[in-house]
């Protein structure tokens, strides 16, 4: 994980010594990506800057790398995992100056031209200068794991691993693309399958496309693109059995993890206790592999904290749980520093927690320079199938993603939408709305996978790169091995339900490698679902601190005031303060982030390496979950105090109901929707208490009348109070609205 950047004349002219200052500035901006070395090169039309994090050949692997004949110069960010195999395929006599995994790219280019990445397995962003041919090449790995941004005009092109480095160039525009950002489906979470290019969020800033080699002529700027890889579609048929697919998947994943564990420096691993990260931990085969987990109110309630502890014990690896107690709220400058590091309005609680995990690992264990992740297992292996099925099966999943594909088409042809509104029965087939569109996605599953391929680049690999890079750590993603993805995306359509429902291909592949309880543990979201309110409460407090300081700064620019409804945003924040689940803190954050980024581009913040740091993250060590659970809950969960003398009632929009056909089963309906089911046999005391609350009698008297003890009910009562399902009734004499 390094920083690469530079500038080149694309009008036939030459760079002057004035370019040296720009190279120094961009290298300084990217210092966090490569603290181990910095090198600059300016010759003729091209200037290159390289900052290095040394994981392979720490002594001799510096860049730029130059071919033996001096005709080709290269800088690269990332890893070529199969470099030894590729080197062995070169003609006899090929000579290497270093042990760097990236040097083989020079030889491959000289042999294969624009096809030089066809057999490369890895995650890379490459800038290559062909002196002899007068060409500048940009190239990125198949999934865009490693970034490369650029801005160009008629005279020159500037490029860098991060957008903020481009802003070191006075000639690069610094304008947020408000219209493009607000229209992005990812910002509004609209249910549509998007296949458009990745959004860079800033005007005239471009991202070199993944799986593509761009070739730029330095004489006139003429550019051509060579795409060397695309997602394969489903095979028409296959003689392979399900068991053979599973075995092949197991072998490829094991090989990918071994590749990603290749380093001359120590690696760590983020462990959630799910099958994805547990599989990587088991296949890495390193008994001393340090693992790191998030300990928050959300991960306590969704089970990740407990399961990561259990998984580490079962796998025999150490686990450090970084504690975010109920009082840990990101500070104003802390959030702005993270936002500038990630340079995306999609920055959210997930990025904060992951950044802090990397920060803890680097501070506590400075020898760790790489982090293995279980990320990206869901996108291609069916990890989202159950969620998108809405409680149904594979056919419901296909129907629902088909509706999302239709939504995308209707947005492009809105006049057709009426045909889907006039009847609850379908009158037209989806082919009618696709019309003449030739996107190659007649199969909604293919369209879904292509959307996930795009969203990986827009969100997942973007923030995994930045949160790691901000701590001088390289994130490694074994599930993004193109051989794995090719295998699962080429499964015949008729076989998908067997192999891809709830990641069956991965779960079955882990039989005999992982304990059964880890294999079968259901997928849970990082902080959504049960426990979401604890994360929402934290980030609501962050937005409200200092008298809504982040909001006010976000509103301070003229363009922000033009687009953002300030009163609406403020009132949304007030609602979240009253009820953490009364809205979406992520949507508020995205709008605030846009306003903050607008301010930052007007007055550039300090470089990430020079930014102020928050207090060092702390861990919460414990030997056994059951023994420590009550203390952990006390640290992480917000508790609403229970007053025995207070009068409580069900909230006005909440009803406790029982169907005559199901005696003993009670339903908590919120606004007419069933949110919780209570069984009298399993929770007799709580059910009896809720049935007895009348809004007129004190809790103490209600408990005495029902023969209940507050001590035994306190945790459950605190939970329903925290959820807002039970509220303190209005004072005596006041008029209560039911």
Coordinates of C-alpha atoms in Angstrom, one line a residue, residues 133-397:
X133 CA 6.7 5.2 -27.6
X134 CA 5.9 8.4 -25.9
X135 CA 2.9 6.9 -24.0
X136 CA 1.6 7.2 -20.4
X137 CA -0.4 4.3 -19.1
X138 CA -2.9 4.1 -16.2
X139 CA -4.1 0.6 -15.1
X140 CA -6.1 -0.8 -12.2
X141 CA -6.9 -4.2 -10.9
X142 CA -10.2 -6.0 -11.9
X143 CA -12.2 -4.7 -8.9
X144 CA -10.6 -1.3 -8.5
X145 CA -9.2 -2.2 -5.0
X146 CA -6.4 0.3 -5.5
X147 CA -7.4 3.9 -6.5
X148 CA -6.0 6.2 -9.2
X149 CA -7.6 9.6 -9.8
X150 CA -6.8 12.2 -12.4
X151 CA -7.6 15.6 -13.8
X152 CA -6.6 16.7 -17.3
X153 CA -6.7 19.8 -19.5
X154 CA -5.3 20.4 -23.0
X155 CA -1.7 20.8 -21.8
X156 CA -1.2 18.3 -19.0
X157 CA -2.6 15.6 -16.8
X158 CA -2.2 15.3 -13.0
X159 CA -2.8 12.0 -11.2
X160 CA -2.7 10.6 -7.7
X161 CA -3.9 7.8 -5.4
X162 CA -6.3 10.2 -3.6
X163 CA -8.3 13.2 -4.8
X164 CA -6.9 15.5 -2.1
X165 CA -3.4 15.2 -3.7
X166 CA -4.8 16.5 -7.0
X167 CA -5.9 19.6 -5.1
X168 CA -2.3 20.4 -4.3
X169 CA -2.1 21.4 -8.0
X170 CA -3.4 25.0 -8.3
X171 CA -4.6 24.3 -11.8
X172 CA -6.9 21.5 -10.7
X173 CA -10.5 22.7 -10.0
X174 CA -11.8 22.2 -6.5
X175 CA -15.6 22.1 -7.0
X176 CA -18.0 19.7 -5.3
X177 CA -20.4 18.2 -7.8
X178 CA -23.7 18.9 -5.9
X179 CA -26.1 17.9 -8.6
X180 CA -24.2 14.7 -9.4
X181 CA -23.9 13.7 -5.8
X182 CA -27.6 14.4 -4.9
X183 CA -28.7 12.4 -7.9
X184 CA -26.6 9.4 -7.0
X185 CA -28.8 6.5 -5.9
X186 CA -26.2 5.5 -3.3
X187 CA -26.7 8.9 -1.5
X188 CA -30.5 8.5 -1.2
X189 CA -30.5 4.6 -0.9
X190 CA -33.0 4.4 -3.7
X191 CA -33.9 0.7 -4.6
X192 CA -32.3 0.7 -8.0
X193 CA -29.6 -1.3 -9.8
X194 CA -27.0 1.2 -10.9
X195 CA -24.3 0.5 -13.5
X196 CA -23.0 3.9 -14.3
X197 CA -19.4 4.9 -13.7
X198 CA -18.2 5.4 -10.2
X199 CA -19.0 8.9 -8.8
X200 CA -15.9 10.8 -7.8
X201 CA -18.1 13.6 -6.1
X202 CA -16.0 16.4 -7.6
X203 CA -16.3 18.2 -10.9
X204 CA -13.6 17.3 -13.5
X205 CA -12.1 14.7 -11.3
X206 CA -12.0 11.3 -12.9
X207 CA -11.2 7.7 -11.7
X208 CA -9.2 5.5 -13.9
X209 CA -11.7 2.6 -14.6
X210 CA -11.1 -0.8 -13.0
X211 CA -10.0 -3.8 -15.1
X212 CA -8.8 -1.3 -17.8
X213 CA -5.5 0.0 -19.2
X214 CA -5.7 3.6 -20.3
X215 CA -3.0 4.7 -22.9
X216 CA -2.4 8.4 -23.3
X217 CA -0.3 9.8 -26.1
X218 CA 2.1 12.4 -24.7
X219 CA 2.3 14.3 -28.0
X220 CA -1.4 15.2 -28.4
X221 CA -3.3 13.6 -25.4
X222 CA -5.1 11.1 -27.6
X223 CA -6.4 8.4 -25.3
X224 CA -7.6 4.9 -25.8
X225 CA -8.9 2.3 -23.3
X226 CA -8.2 -1.4 -23.3
X227 CA -10.6 -3.4 -21.0
X228 CA -8.8 -6.6 -20.1
X229 CA -11.5 -8.2 -17.9
X230 CA -15.3 -8.2 -17.4
X231 CA -17.7 -10.1 -15.1
X232 CA -18.6 -13.4 -16.7
X233 CA -22.3 -14.3 -17.0
X234 CA -23.9 -17.6 -16.2
X235 CA -22.7 -20.6 -18.1
X236 CA -25.5 -22.2 -20.2
X237 CA -24.9 -25.5 -18.4
X238 CA -22.2 -27.4 -16.5
X239 CA -21.3 -31.0 -15.9
X240 CA -19.9 -30.2 -12.5
X241 CA -21.9 -31.2 -9.5
X242 CA -22.7 -28.9 -6.6
X243 CA -20.1 -30.7 -4.6
X244 CA -17.5 -30.1 -7.3
X245 CA -18.3 -26.4 -7.3
X246 CA -18.0 -26.3 -3.6
X247 CA -14.6 -28.1 -3.6
X248 CA -13.3 -25.8 -6.3
X249 CA -14.4 -22.8 -4.3
X250 CA -12.7 -24.1 -1.2
X251 CA -9.4 -24.6 -3.1
X252 CA -9.5 -21.2 -4.7
X253 CA -10.3 -19.4 -1.5
X254 CA -7.5 -21.2 0.3
X255 CA -5.1 -20.2 -2.4
X256 CA -6.3 -16.6 -2.3
X257 CA -5.9 -16.3 1.4
X258 CA -2.3 -17.7 1.1
X259 CA -1.6 -15.1 -1.5
X260 CA -3.0 -12.3 0.6
X261 CA -0.9 -13.5 3.6
X262 CA 2.3 -13.0 1.5
X263 CA 4.3 -10.3 3.1
X264 CA 7.7 -9.5 4.7
X265 CA 5.9 -7.7 7.4
X266 CA 3.3 -8.7 10.0
X267 CA -0.4 -8.9 9.2
X268 CA -3.5 -8.7 11.3
X269 CA -7.2 -9.5 10.7
X270 CA -10.6 -7.9 11.4
X271 CA -12.8 -10.6 13.0
X272 CA -16.5 -10.2 13.3
X273 CA -17.3 -13.8 14.2
X274 CA -19.2 -14.4 10.9
X275 CA -18.3 -17.1 8.4
X276 CA -16.4 -14.7 6.1
X277 CA -13.7 -13.3 8.5
X278 CA -13.6 -16.6 10.3
X279 CA -12.9 -18.5 7.1
X280 CA -10.0 -16.1 6.3
X281 CA -8.6 -16.5 9.8
X282 CA -8.8 -20.3 9.6
X283 CA -7.2 -20.5 6.1
X284 CA -4.4 -18.0 7.0
X285 CA -3.1 -20.8 9.2
X286 CA -1.2 -18.4 11.5
X287 CA -1.6 -19.3 15.1
X288 CA -0.3 -15.9 16.3
X289 CA -2.4 -13.9 13.9
X290 CA -3.7 -10.9 15.8
X291 CA -7.4 -10.2 15.3
X292 CA -9.3 -7.1 16.0
X293 CA -13.1 -6.5 16.7
X294 CA -15.5 -3.7 17.4
X295 CA -17.1 -3.6 20.8
X296 CA -20.1 -1.3 20.8
X297 CA -23.7 -1.4 21.9
X298 CA -24.7 -2.5 18.4
X299 CA -22.2 -5.4 18.2
X300 CA -23.2 -6.5 21.7
X301 CA -26.9 -6.7 20.7
X302 CA -26.4 -8.2 17.3
X303 CA -23.9 -10.8 18.6
X304 CA -20.8 -9.8 16.7
X305 CA -18.9 -9.0 19.9
X306 CA -19.6 -12.3 21.5
X307 CA -19.1 -14.3 18.3
X308 CA -15.8 -12.7 17.5
X309 CA -14.6 -13.7 21.0
X310 CA -15.9 -17.2 20.5
X311 CA -14.4 -17.5 17.0
X312 CA -11.0 -16.4 18.2
X313 CA -11.0 -19.0 21.0
X314 CA -12.2 -21.7 18.6
X315 CA -9.5 -20.8 16.1
X316 CA -6.7 -20.3 18.6
X317 CA -5.9 -16.7 17.7
X318 CA -5.6 -13.7 20.0
X319 CA -8.5 -11.2 19.8
X320 CA -8.5 -7.6 20.8
X321 CA -11.9 -5.9 21.1
X322 CA -11.7 -2.1 20.8
X323 CA -14.2 -0.5 23.1
X324 CA -16.5 2.2 22.0
X325 CA -18.4 2.8 25.2
X326 CA -21.7 4.7 25.4
X327 CA -19.9 8.0 26.0
X328 CA -17.5 7.7 23.1
X329 CA -18.6 10.3 20.6
X330 CA -16.4 11.4 17.7
X331 CA -15.3 15.0 18.2
X332 CA -16.0 17.7 15.6
X333 CA -12.4 17.9 14.3
X334 CA -12.1 14.1 14.6
X335 CA -15.0 13.7 12.2
X336 CA -13.8 16.3 9.8
X337 CA -10.4 14.6 9.7
X338 CA -12.0 11.3 8.9
X339 CA -14.2 12.8 6.2
X340 CA -11.2 14.5 4.5
X341 CA -9.3 11.2 4.7
X342 CA -12.1 9.2 3.0
X343 CA -13.1 12.1 0.7
X344 CA -16.6 10.7 0.1
X345 CA -20.0 12.0 1.4
X346 CA -20.8 8.3 2.1
X347 CA -18.5 8.4 5.2
X348 CA -20.5 6.9 8.0
X349 CA -20.3 5.1 11.3
X350 CA -18.8 2.1 9.5
X351 CA -15.8 4.1 8.4
X352 CA -15.3 5.6 11.9
X353 CA -15.2 2.2 13.6
X354 CA -12.9 0.6 11.0
X355 CA -10.5 3.6 11.0
X356 CA -10.3 3.2 14.8
X357 CA -9.5 -0.5 14.5
X358 CA -6.7 0.2 12.1
X359 CA -5.4 3.0 14.4
X360 CA -5.4 0.8 17.4
X361 CA -3.6 -2.0 15.6
X362 CA -0.9 0.3 14.2
X363 CA -0.4 2.1 17.5
X364 CA -0.4 -1.0 19.7
X365 CA 1.5 -3.2 17.2
X366 CA 3.6 -1.0 14.9
X367 CA 5.0 -4.1 13.2
X368 CA 1.6 -4.7 11.6
X369 CA 1.5 -3.2 8.1
X370 CA -1.3 -5.2 6.5
X371 CA -4.8 -6.2 7.5
X372 CA -6.7 -9.2 6.2
X373 CA -10.4 -8.6 5.7
X374 CA -13.5 -10.7 5.2
X375 CA -15.0 -8.0 3.2
X376 CA -16.7 -8.5 -0.2
X377 CA -17.8 -12.1 0.5
X378 CA -21.5 -11.1 0.3
X379 CA -21.6 -9.4 -3.0
X380 CA -21.0 -12.4 -5.3
X381 CA -21.7 -15.4 -3.0
X382 CA -25.4 -14.7 -2.3
X383 CA -24.9 -12.9 1.0
X384 CA -27.7 -10.5 0.3
X385 CA -30.2 -13.0 -1.1
X386 CA -32.1 -13.5 2.2
X387 CA -32.3 -9.8 2.9
X388 CA -33.6 -8.9 -0.6
X389 CA -36.1 -11.9 -0.5
X390 CA -38.1 -10.0 2.2
X391 CA -38.8 -13.1 4.2
X392 CA -39.3 -15.3 1.1
X393 CA -37.2 -17.7 -0.9
X394 CA -34.9 -17.5 -4.0
X395 CA -37.8 -16.8 -6.3
X396 CA -38.9 -13.9 -4.1
X397 CA -35.3 -12.6 -4.2

